[in-house]
Short mmCIF file of C-alpha atoms in Angstrom, two decimals:
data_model
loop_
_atom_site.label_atom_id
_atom_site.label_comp_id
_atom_site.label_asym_id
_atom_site.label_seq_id
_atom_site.Cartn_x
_atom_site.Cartn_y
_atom_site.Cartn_z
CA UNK A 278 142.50 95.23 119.33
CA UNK A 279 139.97 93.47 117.16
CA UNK A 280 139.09 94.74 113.84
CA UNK A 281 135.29 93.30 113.79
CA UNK A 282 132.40 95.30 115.48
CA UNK A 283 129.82 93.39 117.14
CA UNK A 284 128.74 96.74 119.54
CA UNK A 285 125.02 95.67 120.29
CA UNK A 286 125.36 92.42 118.56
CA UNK A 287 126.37 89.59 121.19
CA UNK A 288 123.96 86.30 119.56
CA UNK A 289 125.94 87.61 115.89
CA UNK A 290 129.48 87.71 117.54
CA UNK A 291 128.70 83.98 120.01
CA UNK A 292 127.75 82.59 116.61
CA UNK A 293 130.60 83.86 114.31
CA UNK A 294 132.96 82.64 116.62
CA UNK A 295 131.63 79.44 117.90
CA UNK A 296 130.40 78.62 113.94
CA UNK A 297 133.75 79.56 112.88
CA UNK A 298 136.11 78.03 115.44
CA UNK A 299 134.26 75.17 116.01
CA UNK A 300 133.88 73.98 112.30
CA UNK A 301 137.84 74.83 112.37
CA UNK A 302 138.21 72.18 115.32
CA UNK A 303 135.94 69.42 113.76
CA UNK A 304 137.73 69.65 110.54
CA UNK A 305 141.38 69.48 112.31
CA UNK A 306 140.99 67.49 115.28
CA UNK A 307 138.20 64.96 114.67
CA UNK A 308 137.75 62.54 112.38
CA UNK A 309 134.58 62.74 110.88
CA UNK A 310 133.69 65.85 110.38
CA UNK A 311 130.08 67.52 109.82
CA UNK A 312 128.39 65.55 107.25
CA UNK A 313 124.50 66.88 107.44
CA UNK A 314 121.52 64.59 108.23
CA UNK A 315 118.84 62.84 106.17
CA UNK A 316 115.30 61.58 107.76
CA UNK A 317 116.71 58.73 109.63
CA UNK A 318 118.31 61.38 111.92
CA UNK A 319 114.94 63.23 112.84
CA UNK A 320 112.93 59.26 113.49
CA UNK A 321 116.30 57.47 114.95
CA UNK A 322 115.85 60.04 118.41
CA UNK A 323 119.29 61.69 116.77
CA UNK A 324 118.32 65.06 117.63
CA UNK A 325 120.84 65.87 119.45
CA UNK A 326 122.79 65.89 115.74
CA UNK A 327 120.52 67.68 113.90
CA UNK A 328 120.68 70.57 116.21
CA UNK A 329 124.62 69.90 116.07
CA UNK A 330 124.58 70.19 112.56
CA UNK A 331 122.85 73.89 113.01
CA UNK A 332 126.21 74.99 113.94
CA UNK A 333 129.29 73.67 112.11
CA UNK A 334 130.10 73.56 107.98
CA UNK A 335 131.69 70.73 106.72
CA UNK A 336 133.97 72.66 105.01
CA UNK A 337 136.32 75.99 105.08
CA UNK A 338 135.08 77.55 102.52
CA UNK A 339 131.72 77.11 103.51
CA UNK A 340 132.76 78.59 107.00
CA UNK A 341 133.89 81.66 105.35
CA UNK A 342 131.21 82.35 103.51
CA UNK A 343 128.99 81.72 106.35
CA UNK A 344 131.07 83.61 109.23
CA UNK A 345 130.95 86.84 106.79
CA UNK A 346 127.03 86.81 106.38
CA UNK A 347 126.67 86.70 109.88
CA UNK A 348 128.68 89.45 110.48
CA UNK A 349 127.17 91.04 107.78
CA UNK A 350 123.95 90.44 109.21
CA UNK A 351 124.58 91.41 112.75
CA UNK A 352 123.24 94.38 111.58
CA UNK A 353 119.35 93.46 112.18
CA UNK A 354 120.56 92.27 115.62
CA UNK A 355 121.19 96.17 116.36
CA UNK A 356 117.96 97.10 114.99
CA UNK A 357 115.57 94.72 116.20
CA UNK A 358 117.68 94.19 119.67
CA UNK A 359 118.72 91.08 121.00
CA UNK A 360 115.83 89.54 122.50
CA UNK A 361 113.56 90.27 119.05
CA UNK A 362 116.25 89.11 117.28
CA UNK A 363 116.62 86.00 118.87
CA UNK A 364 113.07 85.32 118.78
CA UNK A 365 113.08 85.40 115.23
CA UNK A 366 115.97 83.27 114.71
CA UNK A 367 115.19 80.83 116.88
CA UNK A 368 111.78 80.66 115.40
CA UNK A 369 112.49 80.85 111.99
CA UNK A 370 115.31 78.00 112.48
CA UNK A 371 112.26 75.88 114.40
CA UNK A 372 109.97 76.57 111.36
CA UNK A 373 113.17 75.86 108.96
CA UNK A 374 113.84 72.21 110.73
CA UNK A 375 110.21 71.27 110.50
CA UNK A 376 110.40 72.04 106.68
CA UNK A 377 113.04 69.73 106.41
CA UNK A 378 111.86 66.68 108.36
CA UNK A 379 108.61 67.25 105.59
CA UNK A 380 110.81 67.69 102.40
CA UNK A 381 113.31 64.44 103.59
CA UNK A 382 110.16 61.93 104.33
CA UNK A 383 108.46 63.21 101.09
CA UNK A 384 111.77 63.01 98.93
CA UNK A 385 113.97 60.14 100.51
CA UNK A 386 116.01 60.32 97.53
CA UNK A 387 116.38 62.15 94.02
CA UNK A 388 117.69 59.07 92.62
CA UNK A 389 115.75 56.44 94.44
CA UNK A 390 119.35 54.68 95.80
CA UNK A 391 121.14 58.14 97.55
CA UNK A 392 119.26 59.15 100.56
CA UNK A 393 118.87 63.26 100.65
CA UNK A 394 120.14 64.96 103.28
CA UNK A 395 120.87 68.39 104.67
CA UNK A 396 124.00 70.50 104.75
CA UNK A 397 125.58 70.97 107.97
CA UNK A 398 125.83 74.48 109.28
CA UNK A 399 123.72 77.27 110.13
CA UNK A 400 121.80 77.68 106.82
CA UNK A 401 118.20 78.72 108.57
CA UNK A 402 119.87 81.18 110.33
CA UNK A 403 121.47 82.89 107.52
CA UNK A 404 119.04 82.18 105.02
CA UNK A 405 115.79 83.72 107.28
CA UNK A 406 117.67 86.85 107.92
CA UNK A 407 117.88 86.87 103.67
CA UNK A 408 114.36 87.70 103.88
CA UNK A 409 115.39 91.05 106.51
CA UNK A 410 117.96 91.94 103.97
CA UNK A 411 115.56 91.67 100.69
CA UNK A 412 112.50 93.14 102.35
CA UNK A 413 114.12 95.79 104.68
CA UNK A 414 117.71 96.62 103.03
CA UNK A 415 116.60 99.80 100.46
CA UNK A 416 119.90 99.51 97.61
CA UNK A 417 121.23 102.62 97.86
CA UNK A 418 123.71 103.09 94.91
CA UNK A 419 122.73 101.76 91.73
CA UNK A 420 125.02 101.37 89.01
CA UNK A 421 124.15 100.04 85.00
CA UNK A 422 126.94 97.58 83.78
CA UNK A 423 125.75 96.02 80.35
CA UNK A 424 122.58 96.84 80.94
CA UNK A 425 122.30 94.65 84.15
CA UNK A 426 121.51 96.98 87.59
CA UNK A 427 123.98 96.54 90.35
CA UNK A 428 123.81 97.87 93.71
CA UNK A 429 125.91 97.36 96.98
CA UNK A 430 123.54 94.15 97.78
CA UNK A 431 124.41 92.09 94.57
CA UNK A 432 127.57 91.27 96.42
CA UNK A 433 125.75 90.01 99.52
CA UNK A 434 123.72 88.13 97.46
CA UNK A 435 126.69 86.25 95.59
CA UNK A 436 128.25 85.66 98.32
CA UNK A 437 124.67 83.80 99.44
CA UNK A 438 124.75 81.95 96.32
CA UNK A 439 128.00 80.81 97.16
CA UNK A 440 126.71 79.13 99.83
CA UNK A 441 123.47 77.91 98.53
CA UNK A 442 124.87 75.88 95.89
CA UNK A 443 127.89 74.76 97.66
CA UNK A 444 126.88 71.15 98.64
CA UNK A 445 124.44 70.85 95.68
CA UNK A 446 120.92 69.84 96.05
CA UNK A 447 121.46 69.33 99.83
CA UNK A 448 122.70 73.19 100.23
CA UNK A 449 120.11 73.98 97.90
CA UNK A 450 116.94 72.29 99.84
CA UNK A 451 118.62 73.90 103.37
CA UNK A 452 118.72 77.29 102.13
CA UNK A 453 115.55 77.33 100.80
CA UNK A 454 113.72 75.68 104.22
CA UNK A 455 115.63 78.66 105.92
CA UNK A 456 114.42 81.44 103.52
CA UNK A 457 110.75 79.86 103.70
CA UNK A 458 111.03 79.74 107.82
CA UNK A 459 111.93 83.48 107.68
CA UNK A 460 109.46 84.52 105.23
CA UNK A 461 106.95 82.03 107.33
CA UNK A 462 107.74 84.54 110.14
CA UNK A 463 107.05 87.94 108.84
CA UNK A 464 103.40 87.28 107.33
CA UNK A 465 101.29 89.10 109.31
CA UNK A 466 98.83 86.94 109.24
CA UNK A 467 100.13 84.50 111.21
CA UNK A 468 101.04 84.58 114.60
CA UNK A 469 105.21 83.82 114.15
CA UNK A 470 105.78 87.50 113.71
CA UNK A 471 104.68 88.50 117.06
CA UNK A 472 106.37 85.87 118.95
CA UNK A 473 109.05 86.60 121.77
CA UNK A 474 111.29 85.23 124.16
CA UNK A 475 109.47 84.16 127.75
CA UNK A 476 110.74 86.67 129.95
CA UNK A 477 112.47 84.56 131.87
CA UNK A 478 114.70 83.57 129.36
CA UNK A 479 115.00 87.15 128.32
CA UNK A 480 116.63 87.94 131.84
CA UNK A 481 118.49 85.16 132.15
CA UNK A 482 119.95 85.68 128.72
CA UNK A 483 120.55 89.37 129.83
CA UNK A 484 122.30 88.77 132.99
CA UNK A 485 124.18 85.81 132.02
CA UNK A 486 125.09 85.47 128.44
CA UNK A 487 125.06 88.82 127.17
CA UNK A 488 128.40 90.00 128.96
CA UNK A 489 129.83 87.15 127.90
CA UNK A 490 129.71 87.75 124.60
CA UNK A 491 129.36 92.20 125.06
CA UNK A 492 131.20 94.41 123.39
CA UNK A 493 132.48 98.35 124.28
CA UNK A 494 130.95 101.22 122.16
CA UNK A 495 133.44 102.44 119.26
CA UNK A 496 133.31 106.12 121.35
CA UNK A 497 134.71 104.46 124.54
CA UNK A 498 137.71 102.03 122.28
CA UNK A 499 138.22 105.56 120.53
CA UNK A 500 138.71 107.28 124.22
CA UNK A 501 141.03 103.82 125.56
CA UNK A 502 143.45 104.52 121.81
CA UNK A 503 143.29 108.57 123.15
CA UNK A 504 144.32 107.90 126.39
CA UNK A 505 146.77 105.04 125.38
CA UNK A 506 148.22 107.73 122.72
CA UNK A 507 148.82 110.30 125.42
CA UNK A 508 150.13 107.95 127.73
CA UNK A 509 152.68 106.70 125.30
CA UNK A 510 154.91 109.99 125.24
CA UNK A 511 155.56 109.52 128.87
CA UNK A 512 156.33 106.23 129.13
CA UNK A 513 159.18 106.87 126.05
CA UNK A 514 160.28 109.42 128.64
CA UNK A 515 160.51 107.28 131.67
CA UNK A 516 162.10 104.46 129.59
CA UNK A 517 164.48 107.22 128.65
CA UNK A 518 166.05 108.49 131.77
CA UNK A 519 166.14 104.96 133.66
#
């Protein structure tokens, strides 16, 4: 039986495990894997690889970090429910790759030879849903080591550091479009934070993909390991007499 809980989560759990195994795959079976994108991809009609890129780190240690923020973070997918949830992230990664395609055409290259380009994975995903877990995460236990306050959020944020700064300046410029998409779609004042799915998408999504990716309740797995525990003794005691 699985270890990870994705109850009420089923875009967090289709994204850990498709982000996770399929950077896995790229890295093992092909031969160029995930190398991010710079502005020729967004004028060359290479969409197609910029969305790909939304998907799959170019490294394992990247996955890791990134897999355990999104489980982390699967936690606003229970509170906000699936379809909000979506909406946001889908939104906030729209915002995110618009960002980009600005900050790429106005800064070809740092050092005029080296084209800049983005980091491969889902960056605007995590990063937006930073802005959730700084605005809407209270820190709960606070503790004074050397004078510096810690809580139990200083190690989600290292482990987001991690991440930013793991491909340099390209990691760096990704993050920060995603945090900026996110932030871009909680002002009030603009009309991002009431967006939602059509409704047809909504049912479809409900009908079709969620059980797909659904997961039981942790009362009905704790009622299956009951049942499976009382059902143990008498299969010993069958085994037994035959």
């Amino acid at each position: 039986m699985s270890v990870l809980d994705f109850y009420q989560a089923p875009a967090s759990k289709a994204l850990f495990y498709g982000s996770g195994l399929g950077t896995l795959a790229s890295l093992f079976f092909f031969k160029t894997p995930w190398a991010g994108y710079d502005v020729t991809a967004f004028a060359g009609g290479r969409l197609h690889r910029v969305l790909a890129n939304q998907f799959f780190f170019a490294g394992v240690g990247e996955m890791l970090l990134g897999v355990g923020l999104i489980y982390r973070f699967r936690l606003f997918e229970r509170r906000m429910g699936t379809s909000r949830f979506l909406s946001f992230t889908l939104l906030s990664t729209a915002l995110s790759l618009s960002l980009q395609m600005i900050f790429l055409v106005m800064l070809p290259g740092f050092d005029g030879q080296t084209p800049t380009r983005m980091a491969p994975g889902p960056y605007s995903y995590i990063f937006s849903l930073f802005v959730h877990f700084f605005a809407f995460v209270p820190k709960l236990q606070k503790r004074q080591i050397l004078g510096t306050t810690f809580s139990e959020k200083t190690f989600i944020y290292f482990l987001g550091s991690q991440l930013l700064f793991a491909r340099g300046k390209d990691s760096v410029m990704t993050g920060v479009c995603g945090f900026l998409g996110g932030l871009l779609c909680l002002v009030d004042k603009l009309p991002f934070k009431r967006a939602d799915l059509p409704g047809p998408l909504r049912k479809f999504g409900k009908c079709y993909l969620a059980p797909l990716f659904s997961t039981r309740s942790p009362s009905e797995l704790a009622a299956e390991r009951a049942r499976q525990q009382q059902e143990q003794p008498s299969r010993l005691g069958l085994a037994a007499q035959g």
